[in-house]
Tab-separated table of C-alpha atoms and ligand atoms in Angstrom:
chain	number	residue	atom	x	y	z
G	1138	UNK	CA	0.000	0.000	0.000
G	1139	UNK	CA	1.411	3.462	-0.762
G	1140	UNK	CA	0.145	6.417	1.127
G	1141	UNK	CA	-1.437	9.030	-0.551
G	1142	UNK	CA	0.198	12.218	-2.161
G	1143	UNK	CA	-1.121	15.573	-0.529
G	1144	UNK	CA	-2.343	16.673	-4.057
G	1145	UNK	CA	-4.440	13.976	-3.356
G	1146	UNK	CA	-5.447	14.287	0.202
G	1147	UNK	CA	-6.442	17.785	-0.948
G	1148	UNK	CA	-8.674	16.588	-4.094
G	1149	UNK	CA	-10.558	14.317	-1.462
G	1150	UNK	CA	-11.432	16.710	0.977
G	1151	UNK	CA	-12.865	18.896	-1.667
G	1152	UNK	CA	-9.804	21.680	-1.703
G	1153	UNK	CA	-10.810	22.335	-5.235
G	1154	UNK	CA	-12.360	25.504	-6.886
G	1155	UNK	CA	-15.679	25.465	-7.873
G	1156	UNK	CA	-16.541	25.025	-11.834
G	1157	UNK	CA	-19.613	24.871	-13.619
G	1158	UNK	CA	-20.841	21.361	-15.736
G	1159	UNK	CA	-22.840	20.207	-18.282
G	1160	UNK	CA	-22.707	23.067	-21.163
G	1161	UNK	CA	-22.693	25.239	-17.526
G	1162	UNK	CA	-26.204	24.053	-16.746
G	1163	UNK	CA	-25.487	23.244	-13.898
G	1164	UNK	CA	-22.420	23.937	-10.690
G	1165	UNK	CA	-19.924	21.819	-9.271
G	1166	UNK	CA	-19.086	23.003	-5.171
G	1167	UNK	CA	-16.226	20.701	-3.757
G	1168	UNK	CA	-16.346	20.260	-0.173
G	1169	UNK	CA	-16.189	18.191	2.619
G	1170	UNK	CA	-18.730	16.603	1.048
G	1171	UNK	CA	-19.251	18.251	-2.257
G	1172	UNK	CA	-22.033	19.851	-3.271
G	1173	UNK	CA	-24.104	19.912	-6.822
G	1174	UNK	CA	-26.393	22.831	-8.238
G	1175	UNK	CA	-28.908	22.459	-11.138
G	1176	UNK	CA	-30.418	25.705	-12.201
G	1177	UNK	CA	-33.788	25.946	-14.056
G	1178	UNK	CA	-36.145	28.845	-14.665
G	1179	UNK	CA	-38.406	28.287	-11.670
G	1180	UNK	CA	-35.114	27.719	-9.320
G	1181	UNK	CA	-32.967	25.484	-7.918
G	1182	UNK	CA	-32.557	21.629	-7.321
G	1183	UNK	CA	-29.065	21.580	-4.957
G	1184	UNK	CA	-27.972	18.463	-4.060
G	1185	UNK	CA	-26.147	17.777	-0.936
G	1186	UNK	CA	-23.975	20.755	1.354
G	1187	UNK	CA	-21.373	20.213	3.285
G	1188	UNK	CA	-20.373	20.268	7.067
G	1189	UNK	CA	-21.295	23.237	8.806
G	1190	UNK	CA	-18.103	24.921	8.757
G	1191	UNK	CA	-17.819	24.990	4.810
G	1192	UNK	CA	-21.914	25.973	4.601
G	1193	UNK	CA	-20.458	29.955	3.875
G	1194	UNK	CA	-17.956	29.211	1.334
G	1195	UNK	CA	-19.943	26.829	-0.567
G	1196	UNK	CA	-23.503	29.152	-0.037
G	1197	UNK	CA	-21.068	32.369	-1.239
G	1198	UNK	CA	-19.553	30.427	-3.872
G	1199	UNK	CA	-23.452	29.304	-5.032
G	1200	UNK	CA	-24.402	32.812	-4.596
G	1201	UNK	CA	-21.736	34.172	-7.292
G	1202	UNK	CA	-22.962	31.234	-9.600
G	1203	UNK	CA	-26.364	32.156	-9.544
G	1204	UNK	CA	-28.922	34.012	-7.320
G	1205	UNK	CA	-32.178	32.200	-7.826
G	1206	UNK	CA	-34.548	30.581	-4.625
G	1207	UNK	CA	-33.680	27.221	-4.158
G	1208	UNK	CA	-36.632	24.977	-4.809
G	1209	UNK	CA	-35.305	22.005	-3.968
G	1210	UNK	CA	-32.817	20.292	-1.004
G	1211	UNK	CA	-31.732	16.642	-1.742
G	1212	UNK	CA	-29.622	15.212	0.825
G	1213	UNK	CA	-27.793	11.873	-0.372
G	1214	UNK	CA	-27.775	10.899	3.135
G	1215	UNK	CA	-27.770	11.558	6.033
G	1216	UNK	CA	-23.946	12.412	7.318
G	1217	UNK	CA	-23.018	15.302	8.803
G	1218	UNK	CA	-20.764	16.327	6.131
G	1219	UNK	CA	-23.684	16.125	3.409
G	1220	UNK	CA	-26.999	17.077	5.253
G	1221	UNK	CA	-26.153	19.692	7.510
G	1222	UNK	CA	-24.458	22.582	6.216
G	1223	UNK	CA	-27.763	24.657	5.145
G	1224	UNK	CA	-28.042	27.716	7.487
G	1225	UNK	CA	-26.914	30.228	5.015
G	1226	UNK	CA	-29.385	29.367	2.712
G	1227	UNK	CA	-32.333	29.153	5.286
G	1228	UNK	CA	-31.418	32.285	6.165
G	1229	UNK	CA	-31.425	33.843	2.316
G	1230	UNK	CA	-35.206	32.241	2.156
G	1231	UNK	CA	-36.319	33.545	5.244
G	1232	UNK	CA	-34.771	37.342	4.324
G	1233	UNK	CA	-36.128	37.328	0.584
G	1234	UNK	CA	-39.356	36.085	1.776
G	1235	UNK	CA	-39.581	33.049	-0.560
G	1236	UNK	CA	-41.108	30.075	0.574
G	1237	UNK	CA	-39.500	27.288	2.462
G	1238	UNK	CA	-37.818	24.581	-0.225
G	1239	UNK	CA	-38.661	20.842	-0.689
G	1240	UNK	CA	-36.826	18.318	1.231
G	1241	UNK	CA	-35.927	14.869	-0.531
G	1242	UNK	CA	-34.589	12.215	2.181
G	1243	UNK	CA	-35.182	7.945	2.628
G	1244	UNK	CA	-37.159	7.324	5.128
G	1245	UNK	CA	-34.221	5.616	6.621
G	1246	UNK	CA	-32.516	9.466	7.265
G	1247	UNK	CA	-35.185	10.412	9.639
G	1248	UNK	CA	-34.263	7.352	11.697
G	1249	UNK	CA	-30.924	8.030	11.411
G	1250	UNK	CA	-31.202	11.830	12.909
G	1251	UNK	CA	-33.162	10.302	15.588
G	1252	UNK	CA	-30.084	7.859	16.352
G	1253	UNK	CA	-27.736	10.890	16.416
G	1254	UNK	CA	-29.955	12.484	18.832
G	1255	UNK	CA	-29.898	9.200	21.068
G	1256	UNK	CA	-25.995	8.588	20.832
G	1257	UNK	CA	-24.669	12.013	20.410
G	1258	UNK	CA	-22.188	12.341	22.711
G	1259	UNK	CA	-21.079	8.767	21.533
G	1260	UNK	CA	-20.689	9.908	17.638
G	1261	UNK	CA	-18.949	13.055	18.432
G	1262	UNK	CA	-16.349	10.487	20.535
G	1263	UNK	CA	-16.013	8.451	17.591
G	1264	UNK	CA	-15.525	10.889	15.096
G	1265	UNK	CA	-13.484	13.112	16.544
G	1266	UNK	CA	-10.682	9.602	16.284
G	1267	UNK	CA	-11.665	9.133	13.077
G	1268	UNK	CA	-11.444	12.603	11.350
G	1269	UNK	CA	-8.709	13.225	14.398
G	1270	UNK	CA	-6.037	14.307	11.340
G	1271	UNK	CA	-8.919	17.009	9.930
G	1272	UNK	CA	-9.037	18.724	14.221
G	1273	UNK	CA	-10.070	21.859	13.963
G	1274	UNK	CA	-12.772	20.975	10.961
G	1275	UNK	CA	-14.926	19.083	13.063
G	1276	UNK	CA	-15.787	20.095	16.015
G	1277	UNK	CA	-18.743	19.352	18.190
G	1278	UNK	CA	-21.008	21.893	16.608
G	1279	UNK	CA	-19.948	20.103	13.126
G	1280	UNK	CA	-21.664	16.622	13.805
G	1281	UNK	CA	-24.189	17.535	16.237
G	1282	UNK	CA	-27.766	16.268	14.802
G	1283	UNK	CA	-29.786	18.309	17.547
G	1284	UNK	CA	-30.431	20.547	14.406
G	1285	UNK	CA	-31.874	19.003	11.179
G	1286	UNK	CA	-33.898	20.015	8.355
G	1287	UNK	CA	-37.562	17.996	8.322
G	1288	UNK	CA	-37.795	16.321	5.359
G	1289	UNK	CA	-41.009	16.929	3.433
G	1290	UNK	CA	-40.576	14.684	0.428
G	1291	UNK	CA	-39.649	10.825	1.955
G	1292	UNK	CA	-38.840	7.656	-0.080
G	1293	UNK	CA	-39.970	4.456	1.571
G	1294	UNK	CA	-39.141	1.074	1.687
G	1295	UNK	CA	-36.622	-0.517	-0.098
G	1296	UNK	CA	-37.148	-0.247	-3.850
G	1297	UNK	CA	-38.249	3.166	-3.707
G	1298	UNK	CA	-38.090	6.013	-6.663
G	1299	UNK	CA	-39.464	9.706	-6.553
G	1300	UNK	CA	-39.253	11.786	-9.026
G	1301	UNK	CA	-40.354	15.165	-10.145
G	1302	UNK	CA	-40.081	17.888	-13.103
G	1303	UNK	CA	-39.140	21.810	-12.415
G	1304	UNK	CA	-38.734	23.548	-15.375
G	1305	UNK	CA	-39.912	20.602	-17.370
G	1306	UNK	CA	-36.388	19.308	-15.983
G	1307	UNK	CA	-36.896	15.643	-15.044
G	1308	UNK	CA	-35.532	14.670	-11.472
G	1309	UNK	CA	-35.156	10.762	-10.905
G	1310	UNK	CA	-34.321	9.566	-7.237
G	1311	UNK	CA	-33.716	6.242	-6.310
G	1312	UNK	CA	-32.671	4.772	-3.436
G	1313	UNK	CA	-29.840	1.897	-2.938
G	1314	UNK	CA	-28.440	0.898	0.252
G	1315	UNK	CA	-24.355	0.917	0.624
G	1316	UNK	CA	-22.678	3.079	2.700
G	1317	UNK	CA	-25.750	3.754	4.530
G	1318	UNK	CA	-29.134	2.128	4.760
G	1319	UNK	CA	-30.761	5.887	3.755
G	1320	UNK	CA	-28.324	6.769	0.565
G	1321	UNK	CA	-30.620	7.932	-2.480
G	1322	UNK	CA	-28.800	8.824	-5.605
G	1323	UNK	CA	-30.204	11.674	-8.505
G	1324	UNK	CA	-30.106	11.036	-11.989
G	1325	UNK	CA	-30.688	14.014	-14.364
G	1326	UNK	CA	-31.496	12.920	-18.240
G	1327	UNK	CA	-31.357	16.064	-19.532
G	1328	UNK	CA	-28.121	17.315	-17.703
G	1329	UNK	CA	-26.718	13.754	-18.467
G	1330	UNK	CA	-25.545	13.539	-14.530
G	1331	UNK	CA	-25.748	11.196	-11.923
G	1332	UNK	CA	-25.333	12.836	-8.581
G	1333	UNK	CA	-24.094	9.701	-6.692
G	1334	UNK	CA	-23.485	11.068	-3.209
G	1335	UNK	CA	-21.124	8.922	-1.040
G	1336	UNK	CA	-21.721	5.340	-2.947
G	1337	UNK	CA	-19.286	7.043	-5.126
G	1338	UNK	CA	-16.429	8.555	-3.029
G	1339	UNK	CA	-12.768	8.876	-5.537
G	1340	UNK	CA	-11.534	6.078	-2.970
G	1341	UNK	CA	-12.280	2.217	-2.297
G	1342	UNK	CA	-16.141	2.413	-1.325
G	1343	UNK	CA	-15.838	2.979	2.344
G	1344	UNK	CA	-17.637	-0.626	3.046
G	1345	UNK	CA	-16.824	-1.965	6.724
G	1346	UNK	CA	-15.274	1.021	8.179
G	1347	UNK	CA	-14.421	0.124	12.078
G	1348	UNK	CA	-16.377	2.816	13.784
G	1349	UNK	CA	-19.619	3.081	12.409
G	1350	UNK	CA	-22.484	0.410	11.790
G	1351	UNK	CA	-23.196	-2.146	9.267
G	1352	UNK	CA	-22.732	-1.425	5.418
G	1353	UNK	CA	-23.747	-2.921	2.602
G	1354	UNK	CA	-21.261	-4.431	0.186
G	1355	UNK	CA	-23.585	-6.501	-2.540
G	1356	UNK	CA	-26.434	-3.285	-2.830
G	1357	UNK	CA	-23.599	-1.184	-3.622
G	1358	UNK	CA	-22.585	-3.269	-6.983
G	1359	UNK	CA	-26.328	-3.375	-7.715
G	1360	UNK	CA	-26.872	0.533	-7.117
G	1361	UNK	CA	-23.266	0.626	-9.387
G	1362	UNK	CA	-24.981	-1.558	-12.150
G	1363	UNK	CA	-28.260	0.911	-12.141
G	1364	UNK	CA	-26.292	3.612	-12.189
G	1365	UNK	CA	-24.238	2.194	-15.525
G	1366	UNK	CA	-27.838	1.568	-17.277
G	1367	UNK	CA	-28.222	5.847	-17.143
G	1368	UNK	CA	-25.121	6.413	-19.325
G	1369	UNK	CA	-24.392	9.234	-17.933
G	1370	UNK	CA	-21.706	11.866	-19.019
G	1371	UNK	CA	-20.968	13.171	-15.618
G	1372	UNK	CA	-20.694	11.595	-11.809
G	1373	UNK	CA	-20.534	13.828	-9.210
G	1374	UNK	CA	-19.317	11.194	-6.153
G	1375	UNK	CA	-19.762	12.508	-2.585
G	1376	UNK	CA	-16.280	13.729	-2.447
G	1377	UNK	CA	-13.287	14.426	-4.759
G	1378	UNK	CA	-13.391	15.390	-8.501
G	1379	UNK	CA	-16.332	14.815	-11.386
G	1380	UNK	CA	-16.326	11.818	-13.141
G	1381	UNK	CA	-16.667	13.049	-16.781
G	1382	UNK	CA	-17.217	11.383	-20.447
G	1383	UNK	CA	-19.087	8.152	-20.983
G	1384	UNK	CA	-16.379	5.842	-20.673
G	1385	UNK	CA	-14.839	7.196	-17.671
G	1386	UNK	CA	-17.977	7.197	-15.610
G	1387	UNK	CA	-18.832	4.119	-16.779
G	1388	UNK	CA	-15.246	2.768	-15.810
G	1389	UNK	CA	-15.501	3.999	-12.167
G	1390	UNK	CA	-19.296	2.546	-12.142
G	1391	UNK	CA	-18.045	-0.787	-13.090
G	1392	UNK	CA	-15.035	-1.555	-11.544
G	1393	UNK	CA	-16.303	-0.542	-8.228
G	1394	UNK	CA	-19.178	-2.721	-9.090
G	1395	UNK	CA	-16.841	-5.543	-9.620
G	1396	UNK	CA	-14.800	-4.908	-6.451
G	1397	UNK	CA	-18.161	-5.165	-3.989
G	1398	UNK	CA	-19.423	-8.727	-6.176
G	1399	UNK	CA	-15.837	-10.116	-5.349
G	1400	UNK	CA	-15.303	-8.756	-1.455
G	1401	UNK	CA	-18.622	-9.977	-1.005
G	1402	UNK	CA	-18.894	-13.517	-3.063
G	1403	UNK	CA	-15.419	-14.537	-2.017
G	1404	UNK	CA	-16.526	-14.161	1.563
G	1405	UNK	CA	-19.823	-15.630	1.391
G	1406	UNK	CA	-17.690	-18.838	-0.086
G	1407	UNK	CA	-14.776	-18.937	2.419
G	1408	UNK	CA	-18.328	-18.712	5.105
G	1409	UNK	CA	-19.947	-21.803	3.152
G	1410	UNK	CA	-16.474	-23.394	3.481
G	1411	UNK	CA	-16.597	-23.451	7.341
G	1412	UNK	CA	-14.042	-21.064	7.772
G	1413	UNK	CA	-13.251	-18.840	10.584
G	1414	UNK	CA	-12.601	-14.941	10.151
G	1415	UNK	CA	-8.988	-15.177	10.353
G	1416	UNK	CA	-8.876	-17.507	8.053
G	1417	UNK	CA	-11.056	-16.007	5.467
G	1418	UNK	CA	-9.541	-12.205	6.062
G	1419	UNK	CA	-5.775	-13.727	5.298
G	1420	UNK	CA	-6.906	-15.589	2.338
G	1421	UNK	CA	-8.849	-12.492	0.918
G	1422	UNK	CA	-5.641	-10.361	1.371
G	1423	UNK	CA	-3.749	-13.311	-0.666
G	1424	UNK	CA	-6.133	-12.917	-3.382
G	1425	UNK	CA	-6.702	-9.556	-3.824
G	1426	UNK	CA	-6.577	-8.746	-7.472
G	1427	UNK	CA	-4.174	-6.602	-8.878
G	1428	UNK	CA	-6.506	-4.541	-11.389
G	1429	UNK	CA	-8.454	-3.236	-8.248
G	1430	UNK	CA	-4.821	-2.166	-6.595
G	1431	UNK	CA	-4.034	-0.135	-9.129
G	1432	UNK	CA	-7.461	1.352	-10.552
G	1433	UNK	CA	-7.298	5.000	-9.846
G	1434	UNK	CA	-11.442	4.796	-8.367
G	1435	UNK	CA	-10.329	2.207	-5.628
G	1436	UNK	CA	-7.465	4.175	-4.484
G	1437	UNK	CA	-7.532	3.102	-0.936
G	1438	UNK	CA	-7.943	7.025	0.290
G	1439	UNK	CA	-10.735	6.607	2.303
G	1440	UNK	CA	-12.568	3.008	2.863
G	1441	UNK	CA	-10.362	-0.015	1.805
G	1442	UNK	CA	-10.564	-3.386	1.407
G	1443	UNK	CA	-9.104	-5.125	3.937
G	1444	UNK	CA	-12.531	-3.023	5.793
G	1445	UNK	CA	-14.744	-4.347	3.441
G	1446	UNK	CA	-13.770	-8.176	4.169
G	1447	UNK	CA	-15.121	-7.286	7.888
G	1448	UNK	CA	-18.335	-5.662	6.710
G	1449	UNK	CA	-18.710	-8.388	4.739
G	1450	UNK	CA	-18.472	-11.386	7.377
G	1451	UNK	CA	-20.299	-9.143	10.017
G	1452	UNK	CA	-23.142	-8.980	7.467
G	1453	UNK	CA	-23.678	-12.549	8.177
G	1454	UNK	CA	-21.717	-13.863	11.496
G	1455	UNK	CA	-22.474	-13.051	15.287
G	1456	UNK	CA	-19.664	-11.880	17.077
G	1457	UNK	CA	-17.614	-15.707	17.874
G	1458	UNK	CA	-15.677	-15.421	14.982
G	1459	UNK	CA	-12.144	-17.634	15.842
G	1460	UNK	CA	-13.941	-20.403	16.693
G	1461	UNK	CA	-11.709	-21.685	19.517
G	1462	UNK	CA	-13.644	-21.166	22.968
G	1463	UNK	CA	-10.548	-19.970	24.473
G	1464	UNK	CA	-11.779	-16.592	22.961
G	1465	UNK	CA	-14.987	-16.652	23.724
G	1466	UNK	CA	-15.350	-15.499	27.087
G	1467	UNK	CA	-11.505	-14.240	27.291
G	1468	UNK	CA	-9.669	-13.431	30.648
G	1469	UNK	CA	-8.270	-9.640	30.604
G	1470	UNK	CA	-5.537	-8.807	28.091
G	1471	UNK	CA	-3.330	-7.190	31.093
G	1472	UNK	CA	-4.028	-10.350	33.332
G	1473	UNK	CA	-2.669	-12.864	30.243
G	1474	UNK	CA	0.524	-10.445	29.503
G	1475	UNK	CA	1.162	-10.660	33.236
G	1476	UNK	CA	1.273	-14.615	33.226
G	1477	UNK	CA	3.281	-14.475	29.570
G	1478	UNK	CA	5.969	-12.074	31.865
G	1479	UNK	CA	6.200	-15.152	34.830
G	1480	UNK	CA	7.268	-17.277	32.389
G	1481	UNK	CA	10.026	-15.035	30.246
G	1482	UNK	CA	11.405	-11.422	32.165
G	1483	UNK	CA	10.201	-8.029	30.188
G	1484	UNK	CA	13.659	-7.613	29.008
G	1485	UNK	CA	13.797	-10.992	26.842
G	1486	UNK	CA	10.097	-9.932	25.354
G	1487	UNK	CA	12.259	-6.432	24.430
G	1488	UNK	CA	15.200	-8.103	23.047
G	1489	UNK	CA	12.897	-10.423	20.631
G	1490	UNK	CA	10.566	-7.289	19.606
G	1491	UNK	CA	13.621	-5.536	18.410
G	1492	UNK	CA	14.834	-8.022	16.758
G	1493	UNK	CA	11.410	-8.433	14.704
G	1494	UNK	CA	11.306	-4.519	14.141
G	1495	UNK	CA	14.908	-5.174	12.481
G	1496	UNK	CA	13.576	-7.897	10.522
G	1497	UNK	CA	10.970	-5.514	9.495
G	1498	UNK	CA	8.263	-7.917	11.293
G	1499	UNK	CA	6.153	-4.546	12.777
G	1500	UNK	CA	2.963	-5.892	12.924
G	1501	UNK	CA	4.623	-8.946	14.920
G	1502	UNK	CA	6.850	-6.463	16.873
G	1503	UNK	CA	3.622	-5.027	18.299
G	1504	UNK	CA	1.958	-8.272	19.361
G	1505	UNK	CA	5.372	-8.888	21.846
G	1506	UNK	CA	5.239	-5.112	22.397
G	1507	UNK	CA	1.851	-5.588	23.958
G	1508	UNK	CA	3.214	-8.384	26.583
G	1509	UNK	CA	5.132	-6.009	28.035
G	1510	UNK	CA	3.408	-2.532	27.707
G	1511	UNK	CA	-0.454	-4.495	29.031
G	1512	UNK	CA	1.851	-6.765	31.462
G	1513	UNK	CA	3.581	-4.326	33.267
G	1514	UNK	CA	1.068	-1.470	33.378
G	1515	UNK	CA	1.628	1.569	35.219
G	1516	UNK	CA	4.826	0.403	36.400
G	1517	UNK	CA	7.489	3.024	35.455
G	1518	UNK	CA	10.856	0.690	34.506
G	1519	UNK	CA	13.263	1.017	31.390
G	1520	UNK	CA	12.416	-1.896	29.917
G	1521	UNK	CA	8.806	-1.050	29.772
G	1522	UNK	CA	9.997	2.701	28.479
G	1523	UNK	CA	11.766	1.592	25.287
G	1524	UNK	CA	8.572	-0.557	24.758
G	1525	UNK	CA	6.169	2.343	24.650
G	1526	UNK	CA	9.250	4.125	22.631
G	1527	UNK	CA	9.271	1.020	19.888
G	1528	UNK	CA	5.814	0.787	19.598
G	1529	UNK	CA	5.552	4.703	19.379
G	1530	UNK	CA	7.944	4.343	16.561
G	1531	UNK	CA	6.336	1.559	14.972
G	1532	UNK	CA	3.132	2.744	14.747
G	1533	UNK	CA	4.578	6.436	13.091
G	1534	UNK	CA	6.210	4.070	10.479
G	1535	UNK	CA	2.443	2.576	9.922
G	1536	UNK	CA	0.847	5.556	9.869
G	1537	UNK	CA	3.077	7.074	6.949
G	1538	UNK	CA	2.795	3.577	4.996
G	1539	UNK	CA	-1.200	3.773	5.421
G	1540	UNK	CA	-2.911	4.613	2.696
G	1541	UNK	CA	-6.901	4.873	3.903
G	1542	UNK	CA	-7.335	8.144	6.107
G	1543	UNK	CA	-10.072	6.151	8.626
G	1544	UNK	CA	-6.330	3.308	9.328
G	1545	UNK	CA	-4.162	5.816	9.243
G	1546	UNK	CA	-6.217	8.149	12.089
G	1547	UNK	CA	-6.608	4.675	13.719
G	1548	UNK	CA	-3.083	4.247	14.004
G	1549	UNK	CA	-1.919	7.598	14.821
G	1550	UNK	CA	-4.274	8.069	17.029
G	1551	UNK	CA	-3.154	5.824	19.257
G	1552	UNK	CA	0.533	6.635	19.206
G	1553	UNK	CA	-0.516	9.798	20.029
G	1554	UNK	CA	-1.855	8.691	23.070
G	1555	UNK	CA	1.723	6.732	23.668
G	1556	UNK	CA	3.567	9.992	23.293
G	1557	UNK	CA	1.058	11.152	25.993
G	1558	UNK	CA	1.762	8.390	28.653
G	1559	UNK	CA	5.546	8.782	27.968
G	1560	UNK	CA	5.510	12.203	28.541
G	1561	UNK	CA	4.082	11.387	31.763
G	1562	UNK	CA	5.622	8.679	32.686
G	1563	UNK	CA	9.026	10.725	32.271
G	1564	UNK	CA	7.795	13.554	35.034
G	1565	UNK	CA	7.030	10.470	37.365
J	988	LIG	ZN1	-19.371	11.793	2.947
């Protein structure tokens, strides 16, 4: 895996200027997530705005493009960074009088808002470690669903379509599960776009990322393959650059199509083999072919698939997934690492992680780290020092090799934390 370049960590957060599409019909806003504009006669159909603390810049940057009422809100889902960023405009309707727009959601979003409202303190904790290299961009206020928009135009159920003309423009929404169970997606015939929100992201579909709840691996090759039967000439994905020209989109469409049949089919076989996660998440890594490595719409920026083998098998497995019963009602990590240190002193443990981080064995380097860093806990010695140092040093080393943003904040964050504990243990 090669990390990303920050040309392209830039593209993917939406540092990009704004330019118009489609015979400039219609307005491309990158963000964090990006944001599309179709202007007709009567108004405005915007699709998607970004977290609250790009709402100005992208409502400014609409503003210059064009000033007419917006008719229309559809939100792709419902993520803080794509459903929540609308105050600017609210307050343009409420100071030019004009009346309050349609709101296009799944049915699914309203749950989802009421879920944020239930776990909020819980989201904000587990965001703020997985956006922890964007600090400063998300802040409480940022993913906080207390506030919402009502949604006043729902689709239901699971094959659900909506659609509606302004302008004689035809608007076609259909809904597809993937990253979320709520994601709807906007095709526009005459504009020749496909709006695809985050089931189309410039990075591995982020399937199976290790914070957040189930996702949906198979729906998002079938919402890929309904996408494909639009032909469209542009794909705006839910963050990064448009998608343009026939061929392109339909490249991104399909091989991302492909990628979500074979994480998910060579799964469900390894399952109907009898085999165990570990088994089944080594194998997958053995075969993972080479034309998704290197296909520039499954760069592993975001999502990746080592994540999407774990959606995958938690899709259909409870949570015993070695299948040895040692592991199924373990003893404490910290007790275990004490008895590993009765039988061997800290210092051999030391000597043979060093000699694995020489051997450029990391990830094995670690697991011996741990022995001594769990076993001896809160006990300040110099053996158990260098350990914290070595696995402080390992896991920088990770970090810069990771590719996917959600691993790499994984990672970091936690040898941030290390640096923490040394720093204190060092006044002790
Ligand atoms: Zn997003």
């Amino acid at each position: 895996m090669v990390s990303n370049t920050i040309g392209e960590m830039r593209e993917w957060i939406g540092m990009l200027p704004s330019s118009p599409f489609s015979d400039g019909s219609c307005y491309f806003v990158p963000g964090f997530g990006n944001c599309s504009v179709f202007e007709t006669e009567e108004g405005l159909v915007i699709f998607d705005l970004p977290i609250r603390q790009l709402a100005k810049k992208t409502f400014n940057e609409v503003q210059n493009y064009t000033e007419k009422p917006v008719k229309y809100f559809i939100f792709s889902h419902g993520h803080f960074d794509h459903a929540f960023g609308y105050k600017f405009f609210l307050e343009e309707i409420n100071k030019k009088g004009w009346e309050m727009p349609e709101i296009i959601t799944h049915e699914n979003c309203i749950k989802r808002f009421e879920k944020y409202r239930m776990l909020d303190k819980y989201h904000d904790w587990i965001n703020k470690m997985q956006f922890a290299s964007l600090r400063g961009r998300t802040q409480d206020a940022a993913v906080s669903a207390q506030q919402t928009l009502r949604p006043t135009i729902i689709l239901k159920g699971n094959e659900d379509f909506h659609k509606f003309k302004l302008d004689d423009i035809l608007f076609e929404i259909y809904h597809n599960k993937g990253e979320t169970d709520d994601s709807i997606w906007l095709w526009v015939p005459k504009r020749k776009t496909i709006c695809a929100g985050d089931l189309m992201v410039s990075s591995f579909p982020n399937v199976g990322n290790p914070y957040k709840v189930q996702r949906y691996p198979k729906d998002w090759a079938l919402a890929m393959e309904k996408m494909i039967e639009k032909e469209a000439d542009y794909l705006i994905p839910g963050h990064g650059r448009i998608i343009q020209g026939k061929k392109e989109v339909k490249e991104a469409l399909s091989i991302t199509a492909e990628a979500m049949h074979f994480v998910h089919d060579e799964v469900v076989k390894r399952l109907n083999e009898g085999k165990w996660f570990e088994q089944i998440f080594h194998e997958m890594l053995d075969i993972f072919p080479v034309k998704f490595k290197e296909s520039p719409h499954l760069r592993e920026m975001y999502g990746c698939y080592r994540f999407a083998i774990h959606a995958t098998y938690r899709l259909y497995h409870g949570w015993y997934n070695s299948g040895n019963p040692t592991d199924s009602f373990p003893a404490k990590s910290n007790k275990i690492a004490r008895e590993f240190l009765k039988i061997s002193p800290e210092g051999k443990y030391l000597e043979h992680a060093m000699n694995l981080y020489n051997e450029g064995k990391l990830q094995l380097a670690l697991h011996i780290l741990d022995v001594i860093i769990k076993g001896s806990e809160n006990k300040r010695s110099e053996v158990r020092l260098k350990a914290l140092n070595l696995k402080f040093k390992i896991l920088k080393e990770k970090t810069k090799k990771e590719s996917s943003f959600i691993a790499a904040n994984i990672i970091n964050n936690a040898a941030v934390q290390i640096k923490e504990k040394l720093k204190d243990l060092e006044k002790s």
